[in-house]
Amino acid sequence: MTCLVGVDIGGTNTDLIFLDSDDGRLRIAKVPSTTRDQAVGLLKGLDALGVTAADLDLLMHGTTVATNATIERKGARCGLITTTGFRDVLELRRRDRPRTYGLAGEFIPLIPRCDRREVTERIGPAGEELESLDVEMLERAICDLQESGCEVLVIAFLHSYANPIHEQQAADIARKIWRNDHVVISSDVLPAIREFERTSTAVINGYVQPLIGRYLSSLTTKLQAAGLQRDLLVVQSNGGVMGATNATRFAANTILSGPAAGVTAAGSIARDLGIPNAVSCDTGGTSLDVCILRDAAPALTQNTMIAFGLPLALPMLDVDAIGAGGGSLARIDRAGLLQVGPESAGAEPGPVCYGRGGTIPTVTDACLVLGLLDPEAAIGKDSGAQLDVQAARNALLEAIGKPLGLSAEAAAEAVLTILGAKMAGHVRRKLLEKGLDPRDFTMIAFGGAGPLHANRLLREVGLSRAVVPLYPGITSAMGCVLGALRHDFMRTVNRTLSQLSGTTVVELCASHAAEGRQLLLREGATAEEIGTFYAADMCYRGQSNVITVPFPAAAATSWDAVAEAFKAAYRERYGRLLDGVEPVIVNVRTSVTGRTGFTSLARFTRLPTASPPPPGVRRVYYGGQWHDAQLIDRHVLPEGRIVAGPAVLTQADSTTFIEPGFQAVVHATGNIIIEARP
């Protein structure tokens, strides 16, 4: 590829990066997101880059459409058809509750009971047909749901992972009756054991499918009208990318599209710097997204809780998010305590200092009052954004200062203290719950607000050091162009190693690999670029929690290597083995990948060689008093330059604050490394 653009659309800003591999050009842009039509903000971003769609060989896009629709309950109206007796599986869930302490709580499923129907049919756990599908009953249920106004039909029958014949038969009938193409069957989305998780995943896929379909169709039409020749690629929750057509079919795979792109970039940065253990901390305008990387590879999970009672059992990067970012609202609660987030001002109206109608102070307002932000160099200033210091002071004083008896500066510092404690607790918990020592990890801090709070997190969590990427505010967009085409497949086998036929697994893996290969070739990958990887979800007989163990294709005919890999993984997680108990392979997984963009952006780094001009001076409020901090344009710093704190490093997409007692060193890759001064 010659010219690529990566686009990440967040809740506050739309980030873009343009790469020309022929001449090594790299350009970035950050424009306000357009919440009513995100495509508008994307096209404005292309204008800000100074390129047109016709100039591009490829456009790769991370989106939050599916995420927001699910969390905010703004998806399509769906109807669900299940096996007789399983109408309420969505509400039965697992034996859990939204709050650990207390008996109060409620759960509202994505599909209400009035839009759920049962039909007579039965497949056994071994795939045998116990009762045939009642076609007349099915047709009545389909017509009933369609007449009631449902836009999407989801079909989830018992044990369809073992034999999907009834679901496929029902889908064939439904497609002749249903008014549109939105017919989802669970064995297509997740052919895996566990009825509740499989049904929930299929429902989430159907719930967001029309929204993703309309959005990508509208965006593709606009881009093609502007001259884009290739299919738009969309970032998946597993960090890979896929074509827009497949993204519509498997819409649930885009649930963590934006955060996954940032983690992909963090992995590339960790490899460039030779960092084995890292914590990816993406702090934007709305949230802090955290992911652990071991050997520069992000952790994966096979089951993520999108919200209480809404599990999504698909391969995803293990990203954990909380509502903490530059737009997080600060307020005094009814108990008289200062709270920050999880609510955010978003792009509209935004922080008070933006002058767009916001009245509640935010973290950005606090940073401005403390001198950490330059009012003349706001993110998005090219789009007309200005920062009003006095408006921010007045809002903080009125909402926080007066109730607590604090000055505007003390109120602002209190806001950052609360935010820092909240963020640090989240990062610390993520590490400690896996038995990991924070001192062994390096934080990769990015997002528009990430570098402002990196030093505070580094200090409070006890991490060894922090890395701020070359363009921290555009890092998720960078991850879009670093992602590989990828498709994941799985199938439940649920057999012990002694019961399992190696030939059966080889045939299953080969079938998945062939299907994935065809998808990648249609999406533009070349045959030489395609790679295939295998893994198995395993546990001991009688257990329900599984461990995912990678294995080479040759191991599918001799399971000794797989058994040893499972024992090593089990011992690492639980500290001991269960002697005399045979391991079970629950699911077999296949991942097929193909390279599209780049594996590293280090080649595009252009650091200055001349000595930088003398730094300016910025008055910053820190630790209860004012300090004279160095004010430096980050991009004038050459390789090896050491900047001692307190210092404020400015750039168009973000601002980095170096606290007193710490220093920043410019690495050859353009990344900045922050650590305690010797």
Tab-separated table of N, CA and C in Angstrom, residues 194-260:
chain	number	residue	atom	x	y	z
A	194	ARG	N	-22.776	-23.466	26.178
A	194	ARG	CA	-23.284	-22.498	27.150
A	194	ARG	C	-24.386	-21.657	26.508
A	195	GLU	N	-25.592	-22.077	26.848
A	195	GLU	CA	-26.785	-21.542	26.189
A	195	GLU	C	-26.962	-20.045	26.397
A	196	PHE	N	-26.773	-19.580	27.634
A	196	PHE	CA	-27.004	-18.164	27.920
A	196	PHE	C	-26.014	-17.281	27.179
A	197	GLU	N	-24.729	-17.592	27.253
A	197	GLU	CA	-23.719	-16.760	26.598
A	197	GLU	C	-23.895	-16.753	25.080
A	198	ARG	N	-24.237	-17.921	24.514
A	198	ARG	CA	-24.426	-17.988	23.056
A	198	ARG	C	-25.639	-17.165	22.638
A	199	THR	N	-26.731	-17.282	23.382
A	199	THR	CA	-27.932	-16.503	23.054
A	199	THR	C	-27.676	-15.014	23.228
A	200	SER	N	-27.019	-14.632	24.321
A	200	SER	CA	-26.725	-13.219	24.567
A	200	SER	C	-25.860	-12.638	23.459
A	201	THR	N	-24.843	-13.370	23.030
A	201	THR	CA	-23.951	-12.883	21.975
A	201	THR	C	-24.702	-12.705	20.663
A	202	ALA	N	-25.560	-13.667	20.323
A	202	ALA	CA	-26.355	-13.552	19.099
A	202	ALA	C	-27.307	-12.359	19.177
A	203	VAL	N	-27.892	-12.138	20.352
A	203	VAL	CA	-28.820	-11.013	20.520
A	203	VAL	C	-28.084	-9.688	20.378
A	204	ILE	N	-26.901	-9.564	20.990
A	204	ILE	CA	-26.121	-8.325	20.858
A	204	ILE	C	-25.764	-8.085	19.401
A	205	ASN	N	-25.395	-9.156	18.688
A	205	ASN	CA	-25.072	-9.007	17.270
A	205	ASN	C	-26.270	-8.460	16.487
A	206	GLY	N	-27.454	-9.024	16.750
A	206	GLY	CA	-28.651	-8.534	16.070
A	206	GLY	C	-29.037	-7.138	16.502
A	207	TYR	N	-28.826	-6.826	17.774
A	207	TYR	CA	-29.217	-5.537	18.345
A	207	TYR	C	-28.491	-4.371	17.671
A	208	VAL	N	-27.202	-4.582	17.308
A	208	VAL	CA	-26.413	-3.485	16.716
A	208	VAL	C	-26.264	-3.609	15.204
A	209	GLN	N	-26.699	-4.733	14.630
A	209	GLN	CA	-26.468	-4.965	13.201
A	209	GLN	C	-27.068	-3.893	12.296
A	210	PRO	N	-28.335	-3.509	12.464
A	210	PRO	CA	-28.876	-2.470	11.566
A	210	PRO	C	-28.158	-1.131	11.695
A	211	LEU	N	-27.755	-0.769	12.923
A	211	LEU	CA	-27.064	0.498	13.117
A	211	LEU	C	-25.704	0.495	12.439
A	212	ILE	N	-24.952	-0.590	12.640
A	212	ILE	CA	-23.650	-0.701	11.988
A	212	ILE	C	-23.825	-0.739	10.472
A	213	GLY	N	-24.844	-1.495	10.017
A	213	GLY	CA	-25.087	-1.590	8.580
A	213	GLY	C	-25.395	-0.248	7.958
A	214	ARG	N	-26.299	0.512	8.581
A	214	ARG	CA	-26.651	1.830	8.032
A	214	ARG	C	-25.473	2.790	8.082
A	215	TYR	N	-24.753	2.757	9.201
A	215	TYR	CA	-23.613	3.668	9.343
A	215	TYR	C	-22.536	3.375	8.305
A	216	LEU	N	-22.125	2.103	8.181
A	216	LEU	CA	-21.070	1.762	7.232
A	216	LEU	C	-21.527	1.939	5.797
A	217	SER	N	-22.810	1.671	5.522
A	217	SER	CA	-23.323	1.879	4.177
A	217	SER	C	-23.278	3.357	3.805
A	218	SER	N	-23.724	4.210	4.732
A	218	SER	CA	-23.697	5.657	4.486
A	218	SER	C	-22.269	6.150	4.306
A	219	LEU	N	-21.375	5.698	5.192
A	219	LEU	CA	-19.986	6.143	5.111
A	219	LEU	C	-19.323	5.657	3.827
A	220	THR	N	-19.541	4.379	3.490
A	220	THR	CA	-18.948	3.828	2.264
A	220	THR	C	-19.446	4.577	1.030
A	221	THR	N	-20.737	4.869	0.999
A	221	THR	CA	-21.302	5.601	-0.140
A	221	THR	C	-20.655	6.970	-0.283
A	222	LYS	N	-20.499	7.666	0.834
A	222	LYS	CA	-19.888	9.003	0.789
A	222	LYS	C	-18.423	8.934	0.380
A	223	LEU	N	-17.701	7.935	0.887
A	223	LEU	CA	-16.288	7.810	0.536
A	223	LEU	C	-16.109	7.413	-0.927
A	224	GLN	N	-16.958	6.514	-1.402
A	224	GLN	CA	-16.863	6.119	-2.809
A	224	GLN	C	-17.221	7.278	-3.732
A	225	ALA	N	-18.206	8.092	-3.314
A	225	ALA	CA	-18.551	9.276	-4.102
A	225	ALA	C	-17.389	10.252	-4.147
A	226	ALA	N	-16.571	10.236	-3.075
A	226	ALA	CA	-15.410	11.130	-3.028
A	226	ALA	C	-14.193	10.517	-3.705
A	227	GLY	N	-14.319	9.243	-4.169
A	227	GLY	CA	-13.241	8.660	-4.956
A	227	GLY	C	-12.531	7.469	-4.359
A	228	LEU	N	-12.931	6.970	-3.171
A	228	LEU	CA	-12.258	5.815	-2.586
A	228	LEU	C	-12.553	4.570	-3.417
A	229	GLN	N	-11.504	3.840	-3.788
A	229	GLN	CA	-11.663	2.693	-4.666
A	229	GLN	C	-11.794	1.376	-3.905
A	230	ARG	N	-11.070	1.241	-2.770
A	230	ARG	CA	-11.053	-0.012	-2.022
A	230	ARG	C	-12.165	-0.056	-0.983
A	231	ASP	N	-12.460	-1.281	-0.535
A	231	ASP	CA	-13.461	-1.467	0.513
A	231	ASP	C	-12.953	-0.875	1.825
A	232	LEU	N	-13.807	-0.165	2.531
A	232	LEU	CA	-13.493	0.359	3.846
A	232	LEU	C	-13.230	-0.803	4.799
A	233	LEU	N	-12.159	-0.711	5.590
A	233	LEU	CA	-11.837	-1.737	6.577
A	233	LEU	C	-12.189	-1.227	7.972
A	234	VAL	N	-12.717	-2.122	8.814
A	234	VAL	CA	-13.192	-1.751	10.147
A	234	VAL	C	-12.422	-2.546	11.191
A	235	VAL	N	-11.986	-1.864	12.240
A	235	VAL	CA	-11.251	-2.517	13.321
A	235	VAL	C	-12.209	-3.373	14.146
A	236	GLN	N	-11.755	-4.583	14.485
A	236	GLN	CA	-12.539	-5.503	15.309
A	236	GLN	C	-12.093	-5.435	16.766
A	237	SER	N	-12.883	-6.041	17.633
A	237	SER	CA	-12.566	-6.069	19.059
A	237	SER	C	-11.332	-6.906	19.365
A	238	ASN	N	-10.931	-7.792	18.448
A	238	ASN	CA	-9.742	-8.609	18.663
A	238	ASN	C	-8.470	-7.923	18.188
A	239	GLY	N	-8.574	-6.673	17.710
A	239	GLY	CA	-7.417	-5.927	17.241
A	239	GLY	C	-7.176	-6.047	15.757
A	240	GLY	N	-7.801	-7.021	15.093
A	240	GLY	CA	-7.675	-7.149	13.652
A	240	GLY	C	-8.670	-6.261	12.931
A	241	VAL	N	-8.662	-6.316	11.603
A	241	VAL	CA	-9.608	-5.537	10.804
A	241	VAL	C	-10.325	-6.464	9.834
A	242	MET	N	-11.493	-6.020	9.371
A	242	MET	CA	-12.253	-6.779	8.378
A	242	MET	C	-12.985	-5.802	7.473
A	243	GLY	N	-13.450	-6.278	6.330
A	243	GLY	CA	-14.178	-5.444	5.390
A	243	GLY	C	-15.515	-5.001	5.943
A	244	ALA	N	-16.020	-3.892	5.417
A	244	ALA	CA	-17.269	-3.320	5.913
A	244	ALA	C	-18.445	-4.281	5.753
A	245	THR	N	-18.458	-5.073	4.687
A	245	THR	CA	-19.558	-6.017	4.471
A	245	THR	C	-19.596	-7.064	5.577
A	246	ASN	N	-18.444	-7.632	5.912
A	246	ASN	CA	-18.383	-8.613	6.991
A	246	ASN	C	-18.640	-7.962	8.346
A	247	ALA	N	-18.247	-6.693	8.496
A	247	ALA	CA	-18.488	-5.985	9.751
A	247	ALA	C	-19.979	-5.825	10.010
A	248	THR	N	-20.766	-5.676	8.962
A	248	THR	CA	-22.217	-5.590	9.125
A	248	THR	C	-22.794	-6.937	9.541
A	249	ARG	N	-22.326	-7.994	8.923
A	249	ARG	CA	-22.827	-9.337	9.253
A	249	ARG	C	-22.469	-9.724	10.685
A	250	PHE	N	-21.217	-9.451	11.077
A	250	PHE	CA	-20.762	-9.781	12.429
A	250	PHE	C	-20.545	-8.492	13.210
A	251	ALA	N	-21.641	-7.751	13.379
A	251	ALA	CA	-21.567	-6.415	13.974
A	251	ALA	C	-21.040	-6.442	15.402
A	252	ALA	N	-21.313	-7.504	16.152
A	252	ALA	CA	-20.861	-7.578	17.544
A	252	ALA	C	-19.344	-7.595	17.640
A	253	ASN	N	-18.651	-7.966	16.572
A	253	ASN	CA	-17.190	-7.980	16.582
A	253	ASN	C	-16.594	-6.582	16.634
A	254	THR	N	-17.426	-5.547	16.487
A	254	THR	CA	-16.913	-4.173	16.511
A	254	THR	C	-17.203	-3.478	17.842
A	255	ILE	N	-17.674	-4.219	18.841
A	255	ILE	CA	-18.091	-3.605	20.101
A	255	ILE	C	-16.963	-2.788	20.733
A	256	LEU	N	-15.731	-3.281	20.716
A	256	LEU	CA	-14.588	-2.547	21.282
A	256	LEU	C	-13.629	-2.121	20.182
A	257	SER	N	-14.173	-1.705	19.066
A	257	SER	CA	-13.363	-1.361	17.898
A	257	SER	C	-12.332	-0.280	18.201
A	258	GLY	N	-12.766	0.856	18.748
A	258	GLY	CA	-11.854	1.969	19.002
A	258	GLY	C	-10.776	1.645	20.020
A	259	PRO	N	-11.142	1.181	21.229
A	259	PRO	CA	-10.117	0.832	22.217
A	259	PRO	C	-9.149	-0.243	21.732
A	260	ALA	N	-9.638	-1.198	20.931
A	260	ALA	CA	-8.760	-2.262	20.441
A	260	ALA	C	-7.660	-1.703	19.551
